[in-house]
Tab-separated table of C-alpha atoms in Angstrom:
chain	number	residue	atom	x	y	z
A	1	MET	CA	-0.215	0.004	0.057
A	2	THR	CA	0.610	3.769	-1.167
A	3	ALA	CA	2.082	5.829	1.982
A	4	PRO	CA	-0.761	9.226	1.484
A	5	ALA	CA	1.401	12.098	0.152
A	6	ARG	CA	2.590	14.490	2.944
A	7	ILE	CA	1.868	18.761	2.866
A	8	LEU	CA	3.451	20.633	5.092
A	9	VAL	CA	0.964	23.937	5.375
A	10	ALA	CA	1.990	26.857	6.209
A	11	GLU	CA	-0.508	29.596	7.733
A	12	ASP	CA	-0.960	32.083	10.923
A	13	GLU	CA	-4.637	32.488	10.778
A	14	ALA	CA	-5.573	29.693	13.070
A	15	GLU	CA	-8.991	28.862	11.682
A	16	VAL	CA	-8.336	29.140	7.751
A	17	GLY	CA	-5.258	26.655	8.778
A	18	LYS	CA	-7.266	23.764	10.996
A	19	LEU	CA	-10.272	24.064	7.672
A	20	LEU	CA	-7.008	23.647	5.078
A	21	HIS	CA	-5.460	20.700	7.115
A	22	GLU	CA	-9.470	19.134	8.421
A	23	ILE	CA	-9.814	19.203	3.791
A	24	LEU	CA	-6.738	17.455	3.373
A	25	ARG	CA	-6.786	14.870	5.406
A	26	GLY	CA	-10.248	14.336	4.642
A	27	ALA	CA	-9.232	13.633	0.966
A	28	GLY	CA	-6.330	11.235	2.535
A	29	TYR	CA	-3.449	13.410	2.895
A	30	GLU	CA	-0.667	13.524	5.615
A	31	VAL	CA	-0.728	16.835	6.998
A	32	GLU	CA	1.502	18.824	8.647
A	33	LEU	CA	1.064	22.780	10.380
A	34	VAL	CA	3.093	25.311	11.080
A	35	THR	CA	2.566	29.500	11.961
A	36	ASN	CA	5.261	30.933	10.343
A	37	GLY	CA	7.751	31.100	7.568
A	38	ASP	CA	10.642	29.951	9.628
A	39	GLN	CA	8.967	27.161	10.551
A	40	LEU	CA	8.522	25.977	6.963
A	41	VAL	CA	11.754	26.414	5.992
A	42	ARG	CA	12.925	24.149	9.585
A	43	ARG	CA	10.622	21.849	8.857
A	44	ALA	CA	10.817	21.413	5.154
A	45	GLN	CA	14.481	21.098	5.389
A	46	ALA	CA	14.524	18.443	8.213
A	47	GLN	CA	11.644	16.601	6.534
A	48	PRO	CA	10.932	17.376	2.998
A	49	PRO	CA	7.166	16.656	2.459
A	50	ASP	CA	5.877	15.897	-1.159
A	51	LEU	CA	4.307	19.501	-1.686
A	52	ILE	CA	4.212	22.958	0.464
A	53	ILE	CA	1.341	25.667	0.634
A	54	ALA	CA	2.463	28.692	1.833
A	55	ASP	CA	0.114	31.677	3.115
A	56	LEU	CA	1.990	35.232	1.728
A	57	LEU	CA	1.736	37.481	4.790
A	58	MET	CA	3.105	35.769	8.300
A	59	PRO	CA	5.304	36.924	11.478
A	60	LEU	CA	8.692	35.884	11.645
A	61	MET	CA	9.093	35.360	7.478
A	62	ASP	CA	6.621	35.346	4.855
A	63	GLY	CA	5.504	33.343	2.828
A	64	LEU	CA	7.460	34.829	-0.718
A	65	GLU	CA	10.978	34.787	1.192
A	66	ALA	CA	10.378	31.391	2.839
A	67	ILE	CA	9.880	29.895	-0.943
A	68	ARG	CA	12.498	32.110	-2.152
A	69	GLN	CA	14.946	29.920	0.598
A	70	LEU	CA	13.508	26.714	0.141
A	71	ARG	CA	13.936	26.739	-3.909
A	72	ASN	CA	17.551	27.980	-3.718
A	73	ASP	CA	18.264	24.450	-1.049
A	74	THR	CA	18.919	21.693	-2.883
A	75	ARG	CA	17.297	19.730	-0.468
A	76	THR	CA	14.123	21.304	-1.335
A	77	ALA	CA	14.260	23.147	-4.585
A	78	HIS	CA	12.086	20.283	-6.368
A	79	LEU	CA	8.989	20.268	-4.408
A	80	PRO	CA	5.845	22.041	-5.836
A	81	MET	CA	5.204	24.986	-3.842
A	82	LEU	CA	1.305	26.970	-3.646
A	83	ILE	CA	0.724	30.329	-2.241
A	84	LEU	CA	-2.202	31.120	-0.529
A	85	THR	CA	-3.388	35.163	-1.433
A	86	ALA	CA	-6.008	37.245	-1.437
A	87	ILE	CA	-8.381	38.026	-4.271
A	88	GLY	CA	-7.685	40.520	-6.616
A	89	ASP	CA	-3.754	41.034	-5.132
A	90	SER	CA	-2.296	40.429	-8.082
A	91	SER	CA	1.192	41.986	-7.987
A	92	ARG	CA	1.649	39.595	-4.904
A	93	ILE	CA	0.390	36.920	-7.376
A	94	VAL	CA	3.646	37.705	-9.888
A	95	GLU	CA	5.676	38.045	-7.056
A	96	GLY	CA	5.189	34.660	-6.056
A	97	PHE	CA	6.046	33.332	-9.386
A	98	GLU	CA	9.136	35.357	-9.083
A	99	ASN	CA	10.321	33.908	-6.112
A	100	GLY	CA	9.849	30.047	-6.940
A	101	ALA	CA	5.946	29.346	-6.984
A	102	ASP	CA	4.196	27.019	-8.670
A	103	ASP	CA	0.832	28.135	-8.368
A	104	TYR	CA	-1.039	29.740	-5.866
A	105	ILE	CA	-4.745	29.272	-4.569
A	106	THR	CA	-7.387	32.417	-3.886
A	107	LYS	CA	-9.320	33.641	-0.163
A	108	PRO	CA	-11.746	32.371	-0.007
A	109	TYR	CA	-11.071	29.458	-1.931
A	110	HIS	CA	-13.366	26.613	-3.282
A	111	ARG	CA	-12.488	23.309	-1.451
A	112	ASP	CA	-12.593	21.371	-4.457
A	113	GLU	CA	-10.443	24.032	-6.447
A	114	LEU	CA	-8.168	23.642	-3.665
A	115	LEU	CA	-8.151	19.565	-4.085
A	116	ALA	CA	-7.969	20.170	-7.993
A	117	ARG	CA	-4.752	21.986	-8.219
A	118	VAL	CA	-3.218	19.756	-5.415
A	119	ARG	CA	-3.897	16.399	-7.230
A	120	SER	CA	-2.260	18.142	-10.407
A	121	HIS	CA	0.859	19.739	-8.963
A	122	LEU	CA	1.380	15.869	-7.351
A	123	ARG	CA	0.785	14.319	-10.254
A	124	ARG	CA	2.998	16.253	-12.202
A	125	ALA	CA	5.532	15.863	-9.581
A	126	ALA	CA	5.825	11.893	-9.536
A	127	GLN	CA	6.123	12.032	-13.920
A	128	LEU	CA	9.165	14.058	-13.279
A	129	PRO	CA	12.647	12.301	-14.117
A	130	GLN	CA	13.601	9.587	-11.620
A	131	ARG	CA	17.165	11.087	-12.105
A	132	ASN	CA	18.299	13.307	-8.690
A	133	PRO	CA	19.599	16.510	-10.946
A	134	LEU	CA	22.418	17.491	-9.246
A	135	THR	CA	24.008	14.253	-9.197
A	136	GLY	CA	22.695	12.048	-12.304
A	137	LEU	CA	22.099	9.575	-9.835
A	138	PRO	CA	18.912	7.440	-9.502
A	139	GLY	CA	16.305	9.309	-7.075
A	140	ASN	CA	13.761	8.628	-4.750
A	141	VAL	CA	11.206	6.791	-6.486
A	142	VAL	CA	13.742	4.299	-8.205
A	143	ILE	CA	15.375	4.166	-4.772
A	144	GLN	CA	12.396	3.007	-3.202
A	145	ALA	CA	11.298	0.851	-5.570
A	146	GLU	CA	14.828	-1.354	-5.695
A	147	ILE	CA	14.766	-1.937	-2.240
A	148	ASN	CA	11.224	-2.799	-2.234
A	149	ARG	CA	11.856	-5.337	-5.484
A	150	GLN	CA	15.188	-6.706	-3.252
A	151	LEU	CA	12.903	-7.671	0.316
A	152	ALA	CA	10.791	-9.020	-2.002
A	153	GLN	CA	13.073	-11.060	-3.475
A	154	LYS	CA	14.302	-12.594	0.242
A	155	VAL	CA	17.813	-11.458	-0.748
A	156	THR	CA	20.601	-11.108	1.486
A	157	PHE	CA	21.855	-7.184	1.413
A	158	ALA	CA	22.636	-4.175	3.580
A	159	LEU	CA	21.753	-0.552	3.008
A	160	LEU	CA	23.945	2.467	3.935
A	161	TYR	CA	22.115	5.353	4.795
A	162	ILE	CA	24.991	7.938	4.598
A	163	ASP	CA	24.236	11.855	5.078
A	164	LEU	CA	26.872	14.954	5.480
A	165	ASP	CA	27.273	16.848	8.720
A	166	ASN	CA	28.185	20.273	9.414
A	167	PHE	CA	27.070	20.570	5.428
A	168	LYS	CA	24.771	23.396	6.607
A	169	ALA	CA	27.520	25.611	8.528
A	170	PHE	CA	29.464	24.824	5.132
A	171	ASN	CA	27.069	26.081	2.557
A	172	ASP	CA	26.300	29.140	4.795
A	173	VAL	CA	30.132	30.406	4.619
A	174	TYR	CA	31.053	29.049	1.087
A	175	GLY	CA	28.069	29.097	-0.986
A	176	PHE	CA	25.245	26.577	-2.166
A	177	ALA	CA	28.050	26.291	-5.602
A	178	ARG	CA	31.412	24.766	-3.141
A	179	GLY	CA	28.199	23.423	-1.533
A	180	ASP	CA	27.145	21.146	-4.424
A	181	ARG	CA	30.902	20.423	-4.905
A	182	ALA	CA	30.980	18.157	-1.589
A	183	ILE	CA	28.100	16.937	-2.406
A	184	HIS	CA	29.416	16.031	-6.081
A	185	LEU	CA	32.327	14.687	-4.118
A	186	LEU	CA	30.967	12.467	-2.354
A	187	ALA	CA	28.865	11.035	-4.978
A	188	ARG	CA	32.225	10.181	-6.574
A	189	ILE	CA	33.402	8.659	-3.823
A	190	LEU	CA	30.923	6.056	-3.150
A	191	GLN	CA	30.667	5.438	-6.705
A	192	ASP	CA	34.556	4.614	-6.593
A	193	GLN	CA	34.369	2.913	-3.583
A	194	ILE	CA	31.203	0.621	-3.638
A	195	LYS	CA	31.775	-2.793	-5.231
A	196	PRO	CA	30.697	-3.835	-8.967
A	197	GLY	CA	26.327	-5.047	-8.731
A	198	ASP	CA	25.780	-2.490	-5.046
A	199	PHE	CA	23.360	0.209	-5.835
A	200	LEU	CA	23.694	3.880	-5.487
A	201	GLY	CA	21.289	6.287	-4.999
A	202	HIS	CA	21.006	10.631	-4.391
A	203	ILE	CA	17.916	10.925	-1.759
A	204	GLY	CA	17.965	14.573	-2.106
A	205	GLY	CA	20.262	17.223	-0.441
A	206	ASP	CA	23.375	15.654	0.834
A	207	ASP	CA	21.183	12.259	1.430
A	208	PHE	CA	22.876	8.747	-0.325
A	209	VAL	CA	21.628	5.258	-0.270
A	210	VAL	CA	24.041	2.112	-1.370
A	211	LEU	CA	22.538	-1.347	-1.350
A	212	HIS	CA	25.738	-3.407	-0.386
A	213	PHE	CA	25.481	-7.179	-1.613
A	214	GLY	CA	28.344	-8.506	0.242
A	215	THR	CA	29.137	-9.566	3.368
A	216	ASP	CA	31.917	-7.144	3.756
A	217	VAL	CA	30.315	-3.956	4.963
A	218	GLU	CA	31.803	-2.664	8.120
A	219	SER	CA	34.655	-2.213	5.461
A	220	LEU	CA	33.214	-0.743	2.919
A	221	CYS	CA	31.937	1.838	5.592
A	222	GLN	CA	36.055	2.486	7.070
A	223	GLN	CA	37.386	2.932	3.523
A	224	ILE	CA	34.472	4.933	2.760
A	225	ILE	CA	35.270	7.433	5.596
A	226	ARG	CA	38.892	7.360	5.189
A	227	VAL	CA	38.533	8.173	1.551
A	228	PHE	CA	36.148	11.180	2.744
A	229	ASP	CA	37.908	12.135	5.393
A	230	GLU	CA	41.071	12.882	3.069
A	231	GLN	CA	39.495	14.536	-0.303
A	232	ILE	CA	37.096	16.773	1.795
A	233	ARG	CA	39.643	19.149	2.878
A	234	SER	CA	40.345	19.814	-0.662
A	235	LEU	CA	37.598	22.333	-0.491
A	236	TYR	CA	37.767	24.344	2.762
A	237	ASP	CA	40.317	27.724	2.515
A	238	GLU	CA	43.951	26.880	4.003
A	239	ALA	CA	43.019	29.849	6.850
A	240	ASP	CA	40.162	27.586	7.546
A	241	LEU	CA	41.886	24.391	7.182
A	242	GLN	CA	44.579	25.673	9.898
A	243	ARG	CA	42.238	26.901	12.146
A	244	GLY	CA	40.239	23.915	12.252
A	245	TYR	CA	36.894	25.021	12.257
A	246	LEU	CA	34.501	27.461	10.770
A	247	LEU	CA	32.312	30.049	12.486
A	248	ALA	CA	28.487	29.804	11.564
A	249	THR	CA	25.533	30.961	12.892
A	250	ASP	CA	23.094	27.134	13.974
A	251	ARG	CA	19.246	27.175	14.001
A	252	TYR	CA	19.328	29.266	17.480
A	253	GLY	CA	21.205	31.981	16.242
A	254	VAL	CA	24.012	30.966	18.175
A	255	GLN	CA	27.555	31.887	16.688
A	256	ARG	CA	29.661	28.463	16.824
A	257	GLN	CA	32.471	26.822	15.743
A	258	PHE	CA	31.571	23.911	13.583
A	259	GLY	CA	34.443	21.207	12.567
A	260	ILE	CA	35.669	20.051	8.844
A	261	ILE	CA	32.328	18.207	7.416
A	262	SER	CA	32.074	14.695	8.148
A	263	LEU	CA	29.938	11.557	7.272
A	264	SER	CA	27.091	10.004	9.497
A	265	ILE	CA	26.241	6.488	8.119
A	266	ALA	CA	23.538	4.185	9.508
A	267	VAL	CA	23.671	0.055	8.369
A	268	VAL	CA	20.140	-1.903	8.233
A	269	THR	CA	21.029	-4.987	6.561
A	270	THR	CA	18.846	-8.340	6.273
A	271	TYR	CA	21.533	-10.761	7.214
A	272	HIS	CA	19.824	-11.688	10.555
A	273	ARG	CA	16.383	-9.865	10.722
A	274	THR	CA	13.513	-9.102	7.726
A	275	PHE	CA	11.682	-6.675	6.539
A	276	ALA	CA	8.134	-6.150	5.014
A	277	ASN	CA	8.817	-2.792	3.132
A	278	VAL	CA	10.950	0.207	2.383
A	279	ASP	CA	8.841	2.200	4.771
A	280	GLU	CA	9.983	-0.338	7.536
A	281	MET	CA	13.793	-0.799	6.636
A	282	SER	CA	13.998	3.170	6.368
A	283	ARG	CA	12.300	3.923	9.590
A	284	VAL	CA	15.202	1.880	11.348
A	285	ALA	CA	18.222	3.701	9.026
A	286	ALA	CA	16.744	7.026	10.207
A	287	GLU	CA	17.134	5.952	13.835
A	288	LEU	CA	20.199	4.700	13.125
A	289	LYS	CA	21.447	7.991	11.421
A	290	LYS	CA	20.414	9.918	14.499
A	291	ALA	CA	22.694	8.014	16.864
A	292	ALA	CA	25.111	8.191	14.630
A	293	LYS	CA	25.067	12.023	14.280
A	294	GLN	CA	25.499	12.297	18.210
A	295	ILE	CA	28.623	11.312	17.843
A	296	ALA	CA	31.252	14.033	16.408
A	297	GLY	CA	33.562	13.101	13.819
A	298	SER	CA	32.953	10.534	10.797
A	299	SER	CA	31.044	7.827	11.835
A	300	TYR	CA	28.886	4.174	11.370
A	301	LYS	CA	26.342	2.350	13.182
A	302	ILE	CA	25.390	-1.219	12.558
A	303	ASP	CA	21.566	-2.844	13.169
A	304	ARG	CA	22.863	-5.797	14.681
A	305	ARG	CA	19.593	-6.797	15.665
A	306	SER	CA	16.839	-9.519	15.772
A	307	ASP	CA	14.770	-8.674	18.411
A	308	GLY	CA	14.022	-4.731	17.169
A	309	ARG	CA	16.410	-3.525	20.070
A	310	CYS	CA	19.339	-1.330	18.743
A	311	ASP	CA	22.878	-3.161	20.097
A	312	ASP	CA	25.559	-1.640	17.869
A	313	SER	CA	27.375	-0.750	20.832
A	314	GLN	CA	26.362	-3.530	22.853
A	315	ALA	CA	25.614	-1.199	25.704
A	316	PRO	CA	23.478	-2.249	28.880
A	317	THR	CA	19.978	-1.269	28.971
A	318	PRO	CA	19.242	1.741	30.194
A	319	ILE	CA	16.811	2.370	32.756
A	320	GLU	CA	13.556	2.707	32.399
A	321	ARG	CA	12.568	6.429	33.162
A	322	ARG	CA	8.982	7.410	33.256
A	323	THR	CA	8.895	10.984	31.984
A	324	GLY	CA	9.578	10.542	28.665
A	325	ARG	CA	12.475	11.721	26.668
A	326	SER	CA	15.736	10.252	28.083
A	327	PRO	CA	18.003	13.332	29.646
A	328	ASP	CA	20.714	14.052	27.080
A	329	ALA	CA	25.182	14.140	28.212
A	330	LEU	CA	27.706	15.870	26.401
A	331	ILE	CA	30.470	13.570	26.869
A	332	ILE	CA	33.695	15.736	25.481
A	333	CYS	CA	36.668	13.160	26.461
A	334	GLN	CA	39.933	12.492	24.006
A	335	ASP	CA	40.741	9.171	25.923
A	336	ALA	CA	39.560	6.314	24.124
A	337	VAL	CA	39.635	4.203	27.375
A	338	ALA	CA	37.826	6.770	29.737
A	339	ARG	CA	35.270	7.508	26.984
A	340	ALA	CA	33.950	4.069	26.982
A	341	ALA	CA	33.950	3.826	30.227
A	342	ILE	CA	31.872	6.909	30.469
A	343	VAL	CA	29.539	5.641	27.856
A	344	ALA	CA	29.068	2.455	29.712
A	345	THR	CA	27.757	3.901	32.729
A	346	LEU	CA	25.818	6.825	31.681
A	347	ASN	CA	24.333	3.859	29.501
A	348	VAL	CA	22.589	2.516	32.537
A	349	ARG	CA	21.610	5.835	33.772
A	350	GLY	CA	19.121	5.832	30.220
A	351	TYR	CA	20.882	9.141	29.199
A	352	ARG	CA	21.144	10.088	25.226
A	353	LEU	CA	24.327	10.258	24.859
A	354	PHE	CA	26.595	13.466	22.250
A	355	ILE	CA	30.326	12.389	22.680
A	356	ALA	CA	32.668	14.634	21.326
A	357	ASP	CA	36.342	14.262	21.985
A	358	ASN	CA	37.074	18.091	21.650
A	359	GLU	CA	35.423	21.593	21.832
A	360	ILE	CA	35.084	22.140	18.647
A	361	ALA	CA	33.407	19.076	17.714
A	362	ALA	CA	31.108	19.284	21.032
A	363	GLN	CA	30.126	22.437	19.457
A	364	GLY	CA	29.222	20.949	15.931
A	365	LEU	CA	26.988	18.711	18.400
A	366	LEU	CA	25.225	21.775	20.991
A	367	ALA	CA	24.479	23.599	17.594
A	368	HIS	CA	21.516	20.757	16.900
A	369	GLU	CA	21.200	19.873	20.807
A	370	PRO	CA	22.030	22.997	22.887
A	371	GLN	CA	20.469	22.197	26.188
A	372	PRO	CA	22.234	18.830	27.761
A	373	LYS	CA	21.011	17.815	31.222
A	374	LEU	CA	24.595	16.955	32.366
A	375	VAL	CA	28.432	17.948	30.683
A	376	VAL	CA	31.056	15.591	31.583
A	377	ALA	CA	34.481	16.362	29.953
A	378	GLU	CA	37.792	16.278	29.838
A	379	LEU	CA	39.298	19.856	30.425
A	380	PHE	CA	41.702	20.204	27.886
A	381	ASP	CA	42.093	24.202	27.968
A	382	LEU	CA	40.008	26.840	29.102
A	383	LYS	CA	37.629	26.785	25.946
A	384	THR	CA	35.904	23.569	27.686
A	385	LEU	CA	35.093	25.575	30.812
A	386	THR	CA	33.938	28.650	28.495
A	387	LEU	CA	31.459	26.589	26.357
A	388	TRP	CA	29.819	25.082	29.730
A	389	ARG	CA	29.333	28.598	30.766
A	390	GLN	CA	27.215	29.352	27.647
A	391	ILE	CA	25.180	26.328	27.499
A	392	ASN	CA	23.313	27.007	30.886
A	393	HIS	CA	24.196	27.639	34.273
A	394	ASP	CA	21.821	25.002	35.814
A	395	THR	CA	24.165	22.072	33.793
A	396	PRO	CA	25.604	19.852	36.096
A	397	LEU	CA	30.041	19.917	34.965
A	398	ILE	CA	31.478	16.649	35.755
A	399	ALA	CA	34.795	17.602	35.229
A	400	LEU	CA	37.982	14.833	34.185
A	401	ALA	CA	41.070	16.366	35.241
A	402	ARG	CA	44.442	14.888	35.442
A	403	THR	CA	46.711	16.997	37.095
A	404	GLU	CA	46.223	19.459	40.547
A	405	GLN	CA	46.405	22.286	38.112
A	406	GLU	CA	43.176	21.244	36.003
A	407	VAL	CA	41.285	20.390	39.449
A	408	VAL	CA	42.309	23.716	40.471
A	409	ASN	CA	41.316	25.247	37.017
A	410	ALA	CA	37.686	23.314	37.228
A	411	ARG	CA	37.129	24.250	40.504
A	412	THR	CA	37.500	27.930	39.740
A	413	ALA	CA	35.498	27.527	36.892
A	414	GLY	CA	32.525	26.676	39.171
A	415	ALA	CA	32.617	23.214	37.650
A	416	THR	CA	30.451	20.881	39.896
A	417	THR	CA	32.248	17.626	40.737
A	418	VAL	CA	35.631	16.545	39.919
A	419	ILE	CA	36.928	13.244	38.979
A	420	TRP	CA	40.396	11.943	38.338
A	421	LEU	CA	40.956	10.462	34.821
A	422	ASN	CA	42.992	7.363	35.327
A	423	ASN	CA	43.849	4.734	32.983
A	424	ASN	CA	41.661	2.326	35.309
A	425	PRO	CA	38.067	1.937	33.736
A	426	LEU	CA	36.801	0.226	36.673
A	427	ASP	CA	37.853	3.194	39.266
A	428	LEU	CA	36.491	5.445	36.824
A	429	SER	CA	33.165	4.225	36.602
A	430	ASP	CA	32.615	4.085	40.407
A	431	GLN	CA	33.693	7.805	40.685
A	432	LEU	CA	31.062	8.670	37.436
A	433	GLN	CA	27.935	6.716	39.922
A	434	THR	CA	29.237	8.264	43.185
A	435	ALA	CA	29.561	11.347	41.309
A	436	LEU	CA	25.634	11.126	40.319
A	437	ASP	CA	24.439	9.847	42.968
A	438	THR	CA	25.807	12.977	44.602
A	439	LEU	CA	24.119	14.856	42.039
A	440	SER	CA	20.778	13.139	42.135
A	441	LEU	CA	21.371	12.698	38.546
C-alpha cells in the first residue's frame, strides 16, 4: 500500500489553518501545519514533504521569502509550492511566481478547486525525471522501488544511509556552489568505493543510499569514511583548515565553531532479520543515522538486531524513565578507554549521549541539541569551561582532571564536581557513579 502524500501547510490564521488541515486530511493526505515562514523552512529542510502550501503574509518570515529560501536549497528545490493569497492581489501573485511558487490559491478558496490543484501538482511531481538533477544518480522513487524489489526477492543485503555532518555551516560560509561540489565529491567517492553490482542512489540534498550485496559492510563503511575525510579537506580555504573550524550561526541563532564536514552512516541489513517493505527498513535507518550523528566526526552505526533493539555498541539496557524523553548528556573526552567507561556508565543511567573528542566537535553537536542536562568533560584548556558556561547555568559539569592544576581550574570555574581521569575503567566508572548519586542524576 502506497503511503499518503505529505503536505506541509504554513498559515498563521488559526481558523484558516484548521480548515485547510481538515480538507486535506479528509482527502487522504498526511498534513503538518506550521504558523510562520521560519517554521516552514526548518520543517521542510528537516523532513521534505511532497508539497508545500504557504500563506503570503506571516510573522517572522513571509511566504515569499520562505519559498525563495527553499528554492535555493538542494534538499527542497524540487518540491511543488503553492501560495495562498487574497482575491485581486495580482502584484503579490506575480511576486510569488518570481520567487519560485508553482501556483496560487485565492482566499476564500473553494474546496474542489484546492484539491484539484493539489492533485495536479502531486501528479506532475510524480512524473518528473527519476534521477537526481544534481548528481544524475537514481532518485527517491527509483531507490524505494529497488529496495522493495530486493526485499520481495528476499535478497541478503545491507542498506547504507549516508549523510553529511556540518554541511549547513559549510554551505552558509562558502555558498551553495561549493556546497554542491561537496555533494558531488561524496557521490564520486561512493561510486568509486562501492562494489560491482551494488546500487547507489541520491535521495536528495546531502542524503545518499547504497545497497551493498556483500558481507563486508563494515570494511566498506571504514573505507568510505577514510577516503572522504582525506578528500573533503580540498574544498576548504587554507586558513580555515589551519584553524580547524568554520564560524557560522546555528539554527538557534548562536554563533559556533563547526568542524570539518564528516559523514554519518547508518547500516541496516537483512543478514539476521526481515523487513516487510521500504518504509519499515528506512525507519530503522533513520533511527540509526540519528544515533550516528550524536557522535562527532565521521562514524557509522550498524544494526545488529534480530529482536528490534539496537545493539550496535552492545551497551547495557538503560534504566527505564517515566518522565518521557531520556535526558541528554554531552561527553567531551579524547581518551578512548575513559570515554568507553563513561559511555557505559551513562547508558545504564538512561542518558541519550552526545560524544565529542574536543571542544570544536562538541560545538557542532550543540548546534542540534543546545541544552544537555549533564556535561562530562576532559579539561584540555579553558575553552571547554567557557563552552560549558554558555550552555546553561543550571547544567552540572563533571570535570575530568589529570593534574592538580586542572582540578584547581575546574573548581575555580565552578565545576559541579571533579573526578580523576586515570587508566582504570572500573575506578573511573565508580567515581562517576558516586558523582551522579551525589547530584541525584
